[in-house]
Short mmCIF file of C-alpha atoms in Angstrom, two decimals:
data_model
loop_
_atom_site.label_atom_id
_atom_site.label_comp_id
_atom_site.label_asym_id
_atom_site.label_seq_id
_atom_site.Cartn_x
_atom_site.Cartn_y
_atom_site.Cartn_z
CA MET K 491 -22.60 -11.15 -3.68
CA SER K 492 -25.65 -12.01 -5.73
CA SER K 493 -27.55 -12.81 -2.53
CA ILE K 494 -26.80 -9.31 -1.22
CA LYS K 495 -28.14 -7.85 -4.44
CA SER K 496 -31.25 -9.99 -4.05
CA VAL K 497 -31.82 -8.66 -0.53
CA ILE K 498 -31.39 -5.08 -1.74
CA THR K 499 -33.85 -5.77 -4.54
CA SER K 500 -36.38 -7.17 -2.09
CA VAL K 501 -36.03 -4.15 0.20
CA PHE K 502 -36.51 -1.94 -2.80
CA MET K 503 -39.72 -3.79 -3.68
CA LEU K 504 -41.01 -3.11 -0.17
CA LEU K 505 -40.14 0.56 -0.50
CA SER K 506 -42.12 0.69 -3.69
CA VAL K 507 -45.22 -0.33 -1.75
CA PHE K 508 -44.97 2.89 0.28
CA ALA K 509 -44.48 4.84 -2.90
CA PHE K 510 -47.90 3.70 -4.08
CA ALA K 511 -49.45 5.75 -1.35
CA GLN K 512 -48.70 9.05 -3.04
CA SER K 513 -51.45 11.05 -4.67
CA GLU K 514 -51.24 11.98 -8.36
CA LYS K 515 -52.97 15.28 -7.78
CA ASN K 516 -51.02 18.41 -8.63
CA LYS K 517 -47.94 16.38 -9.50
CA THR K 518 -45.57 18.07 -11.93
CA ILE K 519 -42.59 15.76 -11.60
CA ASN K 520 -42.32 11.99 -11.81
CA HIS K 521 -39.61 10.08 -9.99
CA PHE K 522 -38.37 6.69 -11.13
CA ILE K 523 -36.19 4.39 -9.07
CA GLY K 524 -34.89 1.33 -10.84
CA ILE K 525 -32.94 -1.55 -9.42
CA GLN K 526 -31.07 -4.23 -11.27
CA ALA K 527 -33.12 -7.36 -10.86
CA ASN K 528 -30.99 -9.97 -12.60
CA PRO K 529 -29.71 -11.65 -9.38
CA LEU K 530 -33.26 -11.89 -8.00
CA LEU K 531 -34.65 -13.24 -11.26
CA GLN K 532 -31.82 -15.76 -11.44
CA GLN K 533 -32.74 -17.06 -7.99
CA ILE K 534 -36.47 -17.12 -8.64
CA LEU K 535 -36.17 -18.72 -12.06
CA SER K 536 -33.10 -20.84 -11.18
CA PHE K 537 -30.88 -19.72 -14.03
CA GLY K 538 -28.00 -21.63 -12.45
CA GLY K 539 -24.57 -20.85 -13.83
CA ALA K 540 -25.65 -17.66 -15.58
CA ALA K 541 -22.83 -15.26 -16.41
CA PRO K 542 -22.62 -12.16 -14.19
CA VAL K 543 -24.13 -9.01 -15.66
CA ALA K 544 -21.51 -6.48 -16.72
CA ASN K 545 -23.68 -3.43 -16.05
CA PRO K 546 -22.23 -1.96 -12.81
CA TYR K 547 -25.22 0.22 -11.95
CA LEU K 548 -27.23 -1.58 -9.33
CA MET K 549 -29.62 1.31 -8.81
CA LYS K 550 -30.72 4.18 -11.00
CA TYR K 551 -32.88 7.21 -10.40
CA THR K 552 -34.66 9.39 -12.91
CA LEU K 553 -36.33 12.74 -12.38
CA LYS K 554 -38.69 13.71 -15.17
CA PRO K 555 -41.11 16.63 -15.45
CA LYS K 556 -44.51 15.31 -16.49
CA LYS K 557 -44.89 17.64 -19.43
CA SER K 558 -41.36 17.40 -20.78
CA PRO K 559 -39.64 14.60 -22.68
CA PHE K 560 -36.33 15.46 -20.99
CA GLU K 561 -35.13 13.89 -17.77
CA LEU K 562 -32.28 13.78 -15.30
CA ASN K 563 -30.64 10.37 -14.84
CA VAL K 564 -28.48 9.16 -11.96
CA GLY K 565 -27.03 5.67 -11.53
CA ILE K 566 -24.92 4.05 -8.86
CA GLY K 567 -23.44 0.65 -8.25
CA TYR K 568 -21.40 -0.65 -5.36
CA ASP K 569 -19.73 -3.98 -4.79
CA TYR K 570 -17.94 -4.99 -1.58
CA GLU K 571 -16.04 -8.15 -0.80
CA SER K 572 -14.14 -8.96 2.37
CA THR K 573 -12.63 -12.30 3.28
CA GLU K 574 -10.22 -13.24 6.05
CA GLN K 575 -8.54 -16.55 6.66
CA LYS K 576 -7.26 -17.99 9.93
CA ASN K 577 -3.61 -17.48 8.94
CA GLY K 578 -4.22 -13.72 8.57
CA ALA K 579 -4.61 -13.62 4.79
CA LYS K 580 -7.17 -10.97 3.79
CA ILE K 581 -8.91 -9.78 0.66
CA LEU K 582 -10.81 -6.48 0.60
CA ILE K 583 -12.47 -5.13 -2.53
CA HIS K 584 -14.54 -1.96 -3.00
CA ASP K 585 -16.03 -1.29 -6.40
CA LEU K 586 -18.03 1.90 -6.92
CA SER K 587 -19.57 3.15 -10.14
CA GLY K 588 -21.62 6.28 -10.62
CA ARG K 589 -23.09 8.30 -13.45
CA ILE K 590 -25.23 11.38 -14.01
CA GLY K 591 -26.70 12.71 -17.18
CA ILE K 592 -29.62 14.06 -19.12
CA GLY K 593 -31.98 12.06 -21.26
CA TYR K 594 -34.82 12.27 -23.73
CA LYS K 595 -37.70 9.82 -23.48
CA LYS K 596 -40.59 9.05 -25.80
CA MET K 597 -43.57 6.71 -25.58
CA ILE K 598 -43.47 4.46 -28.64
CA THR K 599 -46.74 2.72 -27.83
CA LYS K 600 -49.17 3.12 -24.98
CA LYS K 601 -47.02 0.95 -22.70
CA PHE K 602 -43.61 0.94 -24.31
CA GLU K 603 -41.10 3.77 -24.02
CA CYS K 604 -37.63 4.38 -25.42
CA GLY K 605 -34.98 6.85 -24.39
CA ILE K 606 -31.55 8.17 -25.15
CA GLY K 607 -29.20 9.92 -22.78
CA LEU K 608 -25.85 11.59 -22.43
CA ASP K 609 -23.99 10.65 -19.24
CA ILE K 610 -20.90 11.51 -17.28
CA ALA K 611 -19.54 8.36 -15.63
CA ILE K 612 -17.00 7.61 -12.91
CA ASN K 613 -15.77 4.39 -11.41
CA ASN K 614 -13.41 3.53 -8.63
CA GLN K 615 -12.19 0.08 -7.65
CA THR K 616 -9.84 -0.58 -4.75
CA ASN K 617 -8.34 -3.95 -4.02
CA LYS K 618 -6.22 -4.92 -1.04
CA THR K 619 -4.78 -8.40 -0.58
CA THR K 620 -2.62 -9.50 2.34
CA ASN K 621 -0.82 -12.83 2.45
CA ILE K 622 1.36 -14.23 5.24
CA THR K 623 3.87 -17.07 5.11
CA SER K 624 5.82 -18.11 8.17
CA PHE K 625 8.49 -20.69 9.04
CA GLN K 626 9.68 -21.07 12.59
CA PHE K 627 12.09 -23.58 14.12
CA ILE K 628 12.58 -22.80 17.81
CA GLY K 629 15.34 -25.40 18.29
CA SER K 630 17.86 -23.57 16.16
CA ILE K 631 16.24 -20.16 16.70
CA PHE K 632 15.33 -19.76 13.06
CA LEU K 633 12.48 -17.53 11.97
CA ASP K 634 11.49 -16.56 8.44
CA SER K 635 8.19 -14.76 7.93
CA THR K 636 7.01 -12.84 4.89
CA ILE K 637 4.01 -10.52 4.70
CA THR K 638 2.96 -9.64 1.17
CA THR K 639 0.46 -6.81 0.70
CA THR K 640 -0.91 -5.81 -2.68
CA ASN K 641 -2.88 -2.57 -3.04
CA SER K 642 -4.37 -1.37 -6.26
CA ILE K 643 -6.78 1.34 -7.22
CA ASN K 644 -8.40 1.69 -10.61
CA SER K 645 -10.29 4.89 -11.25
CA GLY K 646 -11.99 6.00 -14.40
CA PHE K 647 -13.71 9.13 -15.65
CA GLY K 648 -15.54 9.75 -18.88
CA GLY K 649 -18.90 9.69 -20.51
CA GLY K 650 -20.99 8.60 -23.38
CA PHE K 651 -24.41 7.58 -24.59
CA GLN K 652 -27.16 5.61 -22.95
CA PHE K 653 -30.03 3.91 -24.74
CA ASN K 654 -32.88 2.58 -22.67
CA MET K 655 -36.30 1.07 -23.04
CA ALA K 656 -39.00 0.14 -20.58
CA TYR K 657 -42.39 -1.51 -20.50
CA HIS K 658 -45.13 -0.22 -18.18
CA LEU K 659 -46.41 -3.21 -16.22
CA ASN K 660 -48.97 -0.97 -14.55
CA GLN K 661 -49.30 2.67 -13.51
CA ARG K 662 -46.46 2.36 -10.97
CA MET K 663 -44.21 -0.46 -12.09
CA LEU K 664 -42.00 -0.72 -15.14
CA ILE K 665 -39.50 -3.25 -16.36
CA GLY K 666 -36.65 -2.03 -18.51
CA THR K 667 -33.18 -2.44 -19.83
CA GLU K 668 -30.42 -0.27 -21.18
CA ALA K 669 -27.28 -0.22 -23.28
CA THR K 670 -24.40 2.14 -22.59
CA TYR K 671 -21.46 3.21 -24.69
CA TYR K 672 -18.91 5.08 -22.59
CA TYR K 673 -15.45 6.40 -23.35
CA LEU K 674 -13.43 6.28 -20.13
CA PHE K 675 -10.04 7.63 -19.11
CA GLN K 676 -8.57 5.08 -16.73
CA GLU K 677 -5.79 5.37 -14.16
CA THR K 678 -4.39 2.38 -12.32
CA LYS K 679 -2.06 2.62 -9.36
CA ALA K 680 -0.56 -0.48 -7.79
CA ASN K 681 1.59 -1.04 -4.74
CA ASN K 682 3.23 -4.34 -3.88
CA GLU K 683 4.94 -4.52 -0.49
CA ILE K 684 6.92 -7.51 0.73
CA ILE K 685 8.28 -7.43 4.29
CA ASN K 686 10.54 -10.30 5.33
CA TYR K 687 11.50 -10.95 8.96
CA ARG K 688 14.46 -13.28 9.34
CA LYS K 689 16.29 -14.38 12.43
CA ASP K 690 19.06 -16.90 12.05
CA GLY K 691 20.77 -18.30 15.14
CA PHE K 692 21.79 -15.62 17.62
CA ASN K 693 22.19 -12.94 14.95
CA PRO K 694 19.90 -9.91 15.22
CA LEU K 695 16.52 -9.90 13.50
CA VAL K 696 16.85 -8.72 9.89
CA ILE K 697 13.91 -6.89 8.34
CA THR K 698 13.88 -6.53 4.56
CA THR K 699 11.27 -4.39 2.84
CA THR K 700 10.72 -4.59 -0.90
CA ILE K 701 8.39 -2.07 -2.52
CA ASP K 702 7.12 -1.92 -6.06
CA ASN K 703 4.93 1.06 -7.03
CA SER K 704 3.47 1.54 -10.47
CA LYS K 705 1.08 3.94 -12.16
CA ASN K 706 -0.56 3.44 -15.55
CA THR K 707 -3.03 5.50 -17.52
CA GLY K 708 -5.16 4.51 -20.46
CA ARG K 709 -8.41 4.98 -22.33
CA ALA K 710 -11.15 2.48 -22.93
CA LEU K 711 -14.38 2.16 -24.83
CA ASP K 712 -16.83 0.44 -22.53
CA PHE K 713 -19.87 -1.02 -24.21
CA ASN K 714 -22.58 -2.65 -22.13
CA LEU K 715 -25.22 -4.67 -23.94
CA PRO K 716 -28.84 -4.47 -22.76
CA VAL K 717 -28.67 -7.56 -20.57
CA ALA K 718 -29.37 -5.88 -17.24
CA ILE K 719 -33.04 -5.93 -16.32
CA PHE K 720 -34.30 -3.11 -14.13
CA LEU K 721 -37.43 -3.16 -12.04
CA ILE K 722 -38.55 0.45 -11.96
CA VAL K 723 -40.98 2.13 -9.63
CA LYS K 724 -42.65 5.37 -10.60
CA PHE K 725 -43.84 7.73 -7.89
CA MET O 1365 -43.79 13.22 2.02
CA VAL O 1366 -42.97 9.77 0.70
CA ASN O 1367 -40.97 11.34 -2.14
CA LEU O 1368 -38.82 13.18 0.37
CA LYS O 1369 -38.13 10.05 2.45
CA VAL O 1370 -37.14 7.91 -0.52
CA GLY O 1371 -35.02 10.74 -1.95
CA ASN O 1372 -33.23 11.22 1.37
CA LEU O 1373 -32.57 7.51 1.67
CA LEU O 1374 -31.06 7.43 -1.80
CA LEU O 1375 -28.93 10.51 -1.16
CA ILE O 1376 -27.61 9.19 2.17
CA SER O 1377 -26.78 5.83 0.58
CA ILE O 1378 -24.87 7.43 -2.29
CA CYS O 1379 -22.91 9.76 0.02
CA THR O 1380 -22.03 6.92 2.41
CA LEU O 1381 -20.75 4.77 -0.42
CA LEU O 1382 -18.75 7.59 -2.01
CA PHE O 1383 -17.00 8.63 1.18
CA SER O 1384 -16.35 5.15 2.57
CA SER O 1385 -14.88 3.61 -0.54
CA CYS O 1386 -12.59 6.29 -1.92
CA LYS O 1387 -10.09 6.59 0.96
CA THR O 1388 -7.05 4.34 1.00
CA GLU O 1389 -4.80 4.51 4.03
CA GLY O 1390 -1.05 3.91 3.97
CA CYS O 1391 2.29 5.70 3.86
CA THR O 1392 2.16 8.76 1.60
CA ASP O 1393 5.77 9.96 1.97
CA GLU O 1394 7.84 9.14 -1.13
CA LYS O 1395 11.04 9.15 0.94
CA ALA O 1396 9.84 6.33 3.16
CA ILE O 1397 10.88 2.71 2.75
CA ASN O 1398 7.27 1.65 2.53
CA TYR O 1399 5.84 4.44 0.33
CA ASN O 1400 2.46 3.41 -1.03
CA ILE O 1401 1.48 5.12 -4.28
CA VAL O 1402 -2.12 3.97 -3.84
CA ALA O 1403 -2.60 5.61 -0.44
CA ASP O 1404 -4.22 9.04 -0.24
CA THR O 1405 -4.46 9.24 3.55
CA ASP O 1406 -1.37 8.90 5.72
CA ASP O 1407 -1.93 6.43 8.56
CA GLY O 1408 1.40 7.09 10.29
CA SER O 1409 2.94 3.82 9.12
CA CYS O 1410 5.88 5.38 7.24
CA ARG O 1411 9.26 3.86 8.01
CA TYR O 1412 12.60 5.46 7.14
CA CYS O 1413 16.20 4.24 6.86
CA GLU O 1414 18.08 4.59 10.14
CA GLU O 1415 21.75 3.79 10.65
CA LEU O 1416 22.46 1.66 13.72
CA THR O 1417 25.88 1.55 15.40
CA LEU O 1418 26.99 -1.44 17.46
CA THR O 1419 30.32 -1.97 19.21
CA ARG O 1420 31.15 -5.64 18.68
CA GLY O 1421 34.32 -5.80 20.74
CA THR O 1422 37.39 -3.99 22.02
CA VAL O 1423 41.03 -4.92 22.65
CA ALA O 1424 43.83 -2.79 24.10
CA THR O 1425 47.59 -2.98 24.71
CA SER O 1426 50.70 -0.84 25.15
CA ALA O 1427 53.27 -0.47 22.40
CA TYR O 1428 56.89 -0.81 23.52
CA ASP O 1429 59.78 0.63 21.57
CA ASN O 1430 62.16 -2.29 20.97
CA ASN O 1431 64.60 -0.35 18.87
CA PHE O 1432 67.97 -0.56 20.52
CA GLY O 1433 69.44 2.90 20.77
CA SER O 1434 66.06 4.68 21.02
CA ILE O 1435 65.70 7.10 23.86
CA TYR O 1436 62.56 5.18 24.87
CA TYR O 1437 64.04 1.74 24.40
CA ASN O 1438 61.98 -0.95 26.11
CA GLN O 1439 59.42 1.61 27.31
CA ALA O 1440 55.74 1.96 26.52
CA VAL O 1441 55.46 4.81 24.06
CA LEU O 1442 51.89 4.38 22.86
CA GLN O 1443 48.62 3.08 24.28
CA LEU O 1444 46.68 1.28 21.54
CA ASN O 1445 42.88 0.84 21.80
CA VAL O 1446 41.06 -1.03 19.07
CA LYS O 1447 37.29 -0.98 18.74
CA GLN O 1448 35.30 -3.06 16.27
CA ILE O 1449 32.14 -1.18 15.18
CA GLU O 1450 29.28 -2.52 13.10
CA TYR O 1451 27.18 -0.12 11.02
CA SER O 1452 23.87 -1.54 9.94
CA TYR O 1453 20.37 -0.34 9.09
CA ASN O 1454 16.93 -0.90 10.57
CA ASP O 1455 15.92 -2.41 7.22
CA ALA O 1456 18.12 -4.47 4.95
CA SER O 1457 16.85 -2.63 1.88
CA CYS O 1458 18.69 0.51 3.08
CA GLY O 1459 22.16 -0.99 2.75
CA ILE O 1460 24.51 -3.82 3.57
CA PRO O 1461 25.95 -3.96 7.11
CA GLU O 1462 29.60 -2.91 7.32
CA CYS O 1463 32.23 -3.24 10.02
CA LYS O 1464 35.40 -1.31 10.72
CA LEU O 1465 38.26 -1.45 13.18
CA GLU O 1466 38.99 1.86 14.86
CA TYR O 1467 42.66 2.09 15.95
CA THR O 1468 43.39 4.84 18.49
CA PHE O 1469 47.03 5.52 19.42
CA VAL O 1470 47.59 7.61 22.57
CA ASN O 1471 50.98 9.26 23.07
CA LEU O 1472 52.47 8.24 26.43
CA ILE O 1473 55.77 10.12 26.20
CA ASN O 1474 57.01 13.70 26.28
CA HIS O 1475 57.88 13.87 22.58
CA ASN O 1476 56.07 13.99 19.30
CA ALA O 1477 56.26 10.46 17.95
CA THR O 1478 56.46 9.22 14.36
CA ILE O 1479 56.38 5.47 14.42
CA ASP O 1480 56.15 2.61 11.96
CA VAL O 1481 53.84 0.16 13.65
CA SER O 1482 52.24 -3.17 12.84
CA THR O 1483 49.56 -5.03 14.75
CA VAL O 1484 48.00 -8.46 14.68
CA ILE O 1485 44.62 -9.12 16.34
CA SER O 1486 43.77 -12.78 16.94
CA THR O 1487 40.13 -13.60 17.53
CA THR O 1488 38.82 -16.45 19.66
CA VAL O 1489 38.22 -18.51 16.51
CA GLY O 1490 41.75 -18.01 15.21
CA THR O 1491 41.07 -15.43 12.54
CA GLU O 1492 43.60 -12.59 12.44
CA PHE O 1493 43.32 -8.94 11.50
CA TYR O 1494 46.49 -7.20 10.32
CA PHE O 1495 47.36 -3.52 10.38
CA SER O 1496 50.57 -1.77 9.33
CA ASN O 1497 51.14 1.96 8.93
CA ARG O 1498 53.29 4.95 9.79
CA ILE O 1499 51.63 7.12 12.34
CA SER O 1500 52.43 10.48 13.83
CA VAL O 1501 51.15 11.27 17.30
CA PRO O 1502 51.84 14.70 18.78
CA ILE O 1503 52.73 15.04 22.41
CA ASN O 1504 49.78 14.76 24.84
CA SER O 1505 47.57 13.73 21.97
CA SER O 1506 46.14 10.75 20.15
CA TYR O 1507 45.71 9.57 16.60
CA THR O 1508 42.79 7.54 15.25
CA ILE O 1509 42.60 5.62 12.01
CA ASP O 1510 39.76 3.40 10.68
CA GLU O 1511 40.10 0.31 8.61
CA ALA O 1512 37.21 -1.48 6.92
CA THR O 1513 36.84 -5.12 7.78
CA ASN O 1514 34.35 -7.92 7.61
CA CYS O 1515 31.62 -8.52 10.18
CA PHE O 1516 31.94 -12.29 10.33
CA TYR O 1517 34.34 -12.41 13.28
CA SER O 1518 34.31 -10.41 16.48
CA ILE O 1519 37.52 -9.23 18.15
CA ASP O 1520 35.80 -9.44 21.54
CA GLY O 1521 37.91 -11.66 23.82
CA GLY O 1522 40.79 -11.72 21.31
CA ASN O 1523 44.46 -10.76 21.72
CA ILE O 1524 46.48 -8.00 20.10
CA ASN O 1525 50.22 -7.93 19.45
CA VAL O 1526 51.90 -4.70 18.42
CA ASN O 1527 55.38 -4.18 17.01
CA VAL O 1528 57.18 -0.84 16.79
CA TYR O 1529 59.87 -1.33 14.20
CA ASN O 1530 60.94 2.21 13.47
CA SER O 1531 60.59 5.33 15.61
CA VAL O 1532 61.48 8.99 15.46
CA TYR O 1533 60.96 11.37 18.42
CA ASN O 1534 61.28 15.11 18.39
#
């Protein structure tokens, strides 16, 4: 997964080259696109074994009028994992996080800026796992196969504060980080399905389905430390 | 121009992610065997309990009145048909399979018959099923009675003996 993030980061860097082409004349609004650069930095600097970054927002976008300290912030993160084995066992994971909010930014020094924001955040994680076990003895016509499928979805909604800081590397490039403190209402639904196919001797095939559905709700305070590093392009 | 292109790219990416990751397919009907609480889009995979009926075997014979002094002495007064039926489900979670023996007595005479009757069905593996009851069968009619039994042995290919030990005709 980190290699995918690295590729996305690299593509983003290329995009930023095109962004340089824009003229500053008559510009009233600045756009900032930031991308989480930790996986790329880990590869470049060989931080082997580094812990994964908890900040789910792979990309963030900021729209800021030039003459105003206020800004509009959007962030999104997406993680996808799919594996399939020869015996039919599968794992499929989607993990989506998004946020939108308003912020206030101030230049502390000529190159260093700090900001605070108020965000609305959502997240949605789906997980599907399929496992198959099978026993078959043709001689005595015995068959016993079990397919176990686990589905779960975890969705959250809430909001909170964002604190960010960035350093202007040049007129177009910034490097920054952020801390977030979100209060989230979480809902988890889970479905566990076990289907057993059994044929013993000349008796008919017996299918047995066992279902377990559950739904849980909760609340969580989600605090992300400023460990995610964002490469930000201004255009 | 460049702003517009980058903005569009970002918007398309966000929309694609949102719409592709939030749909979970499965069975959304709570009455189904395989109801999936996580699913928000029905994929037509719902399965429901269905009762299946299977005739496992039949035996038949005639019942003779052996009561000396009866007006039908030594004559066939009833035709007895016995059917073994298995009731099961398409999925074992819906219920346990059950079997019953369906005894049907057909009146062969020109009187209403009230008869004390007993039967013994011997299967091919030696197991026996017993039945004893008083039955009333109107003229030109039949009477059916069910009796629950196990499903381990089939009556198919077995023999049935019937004994009429008390009879009243009117």
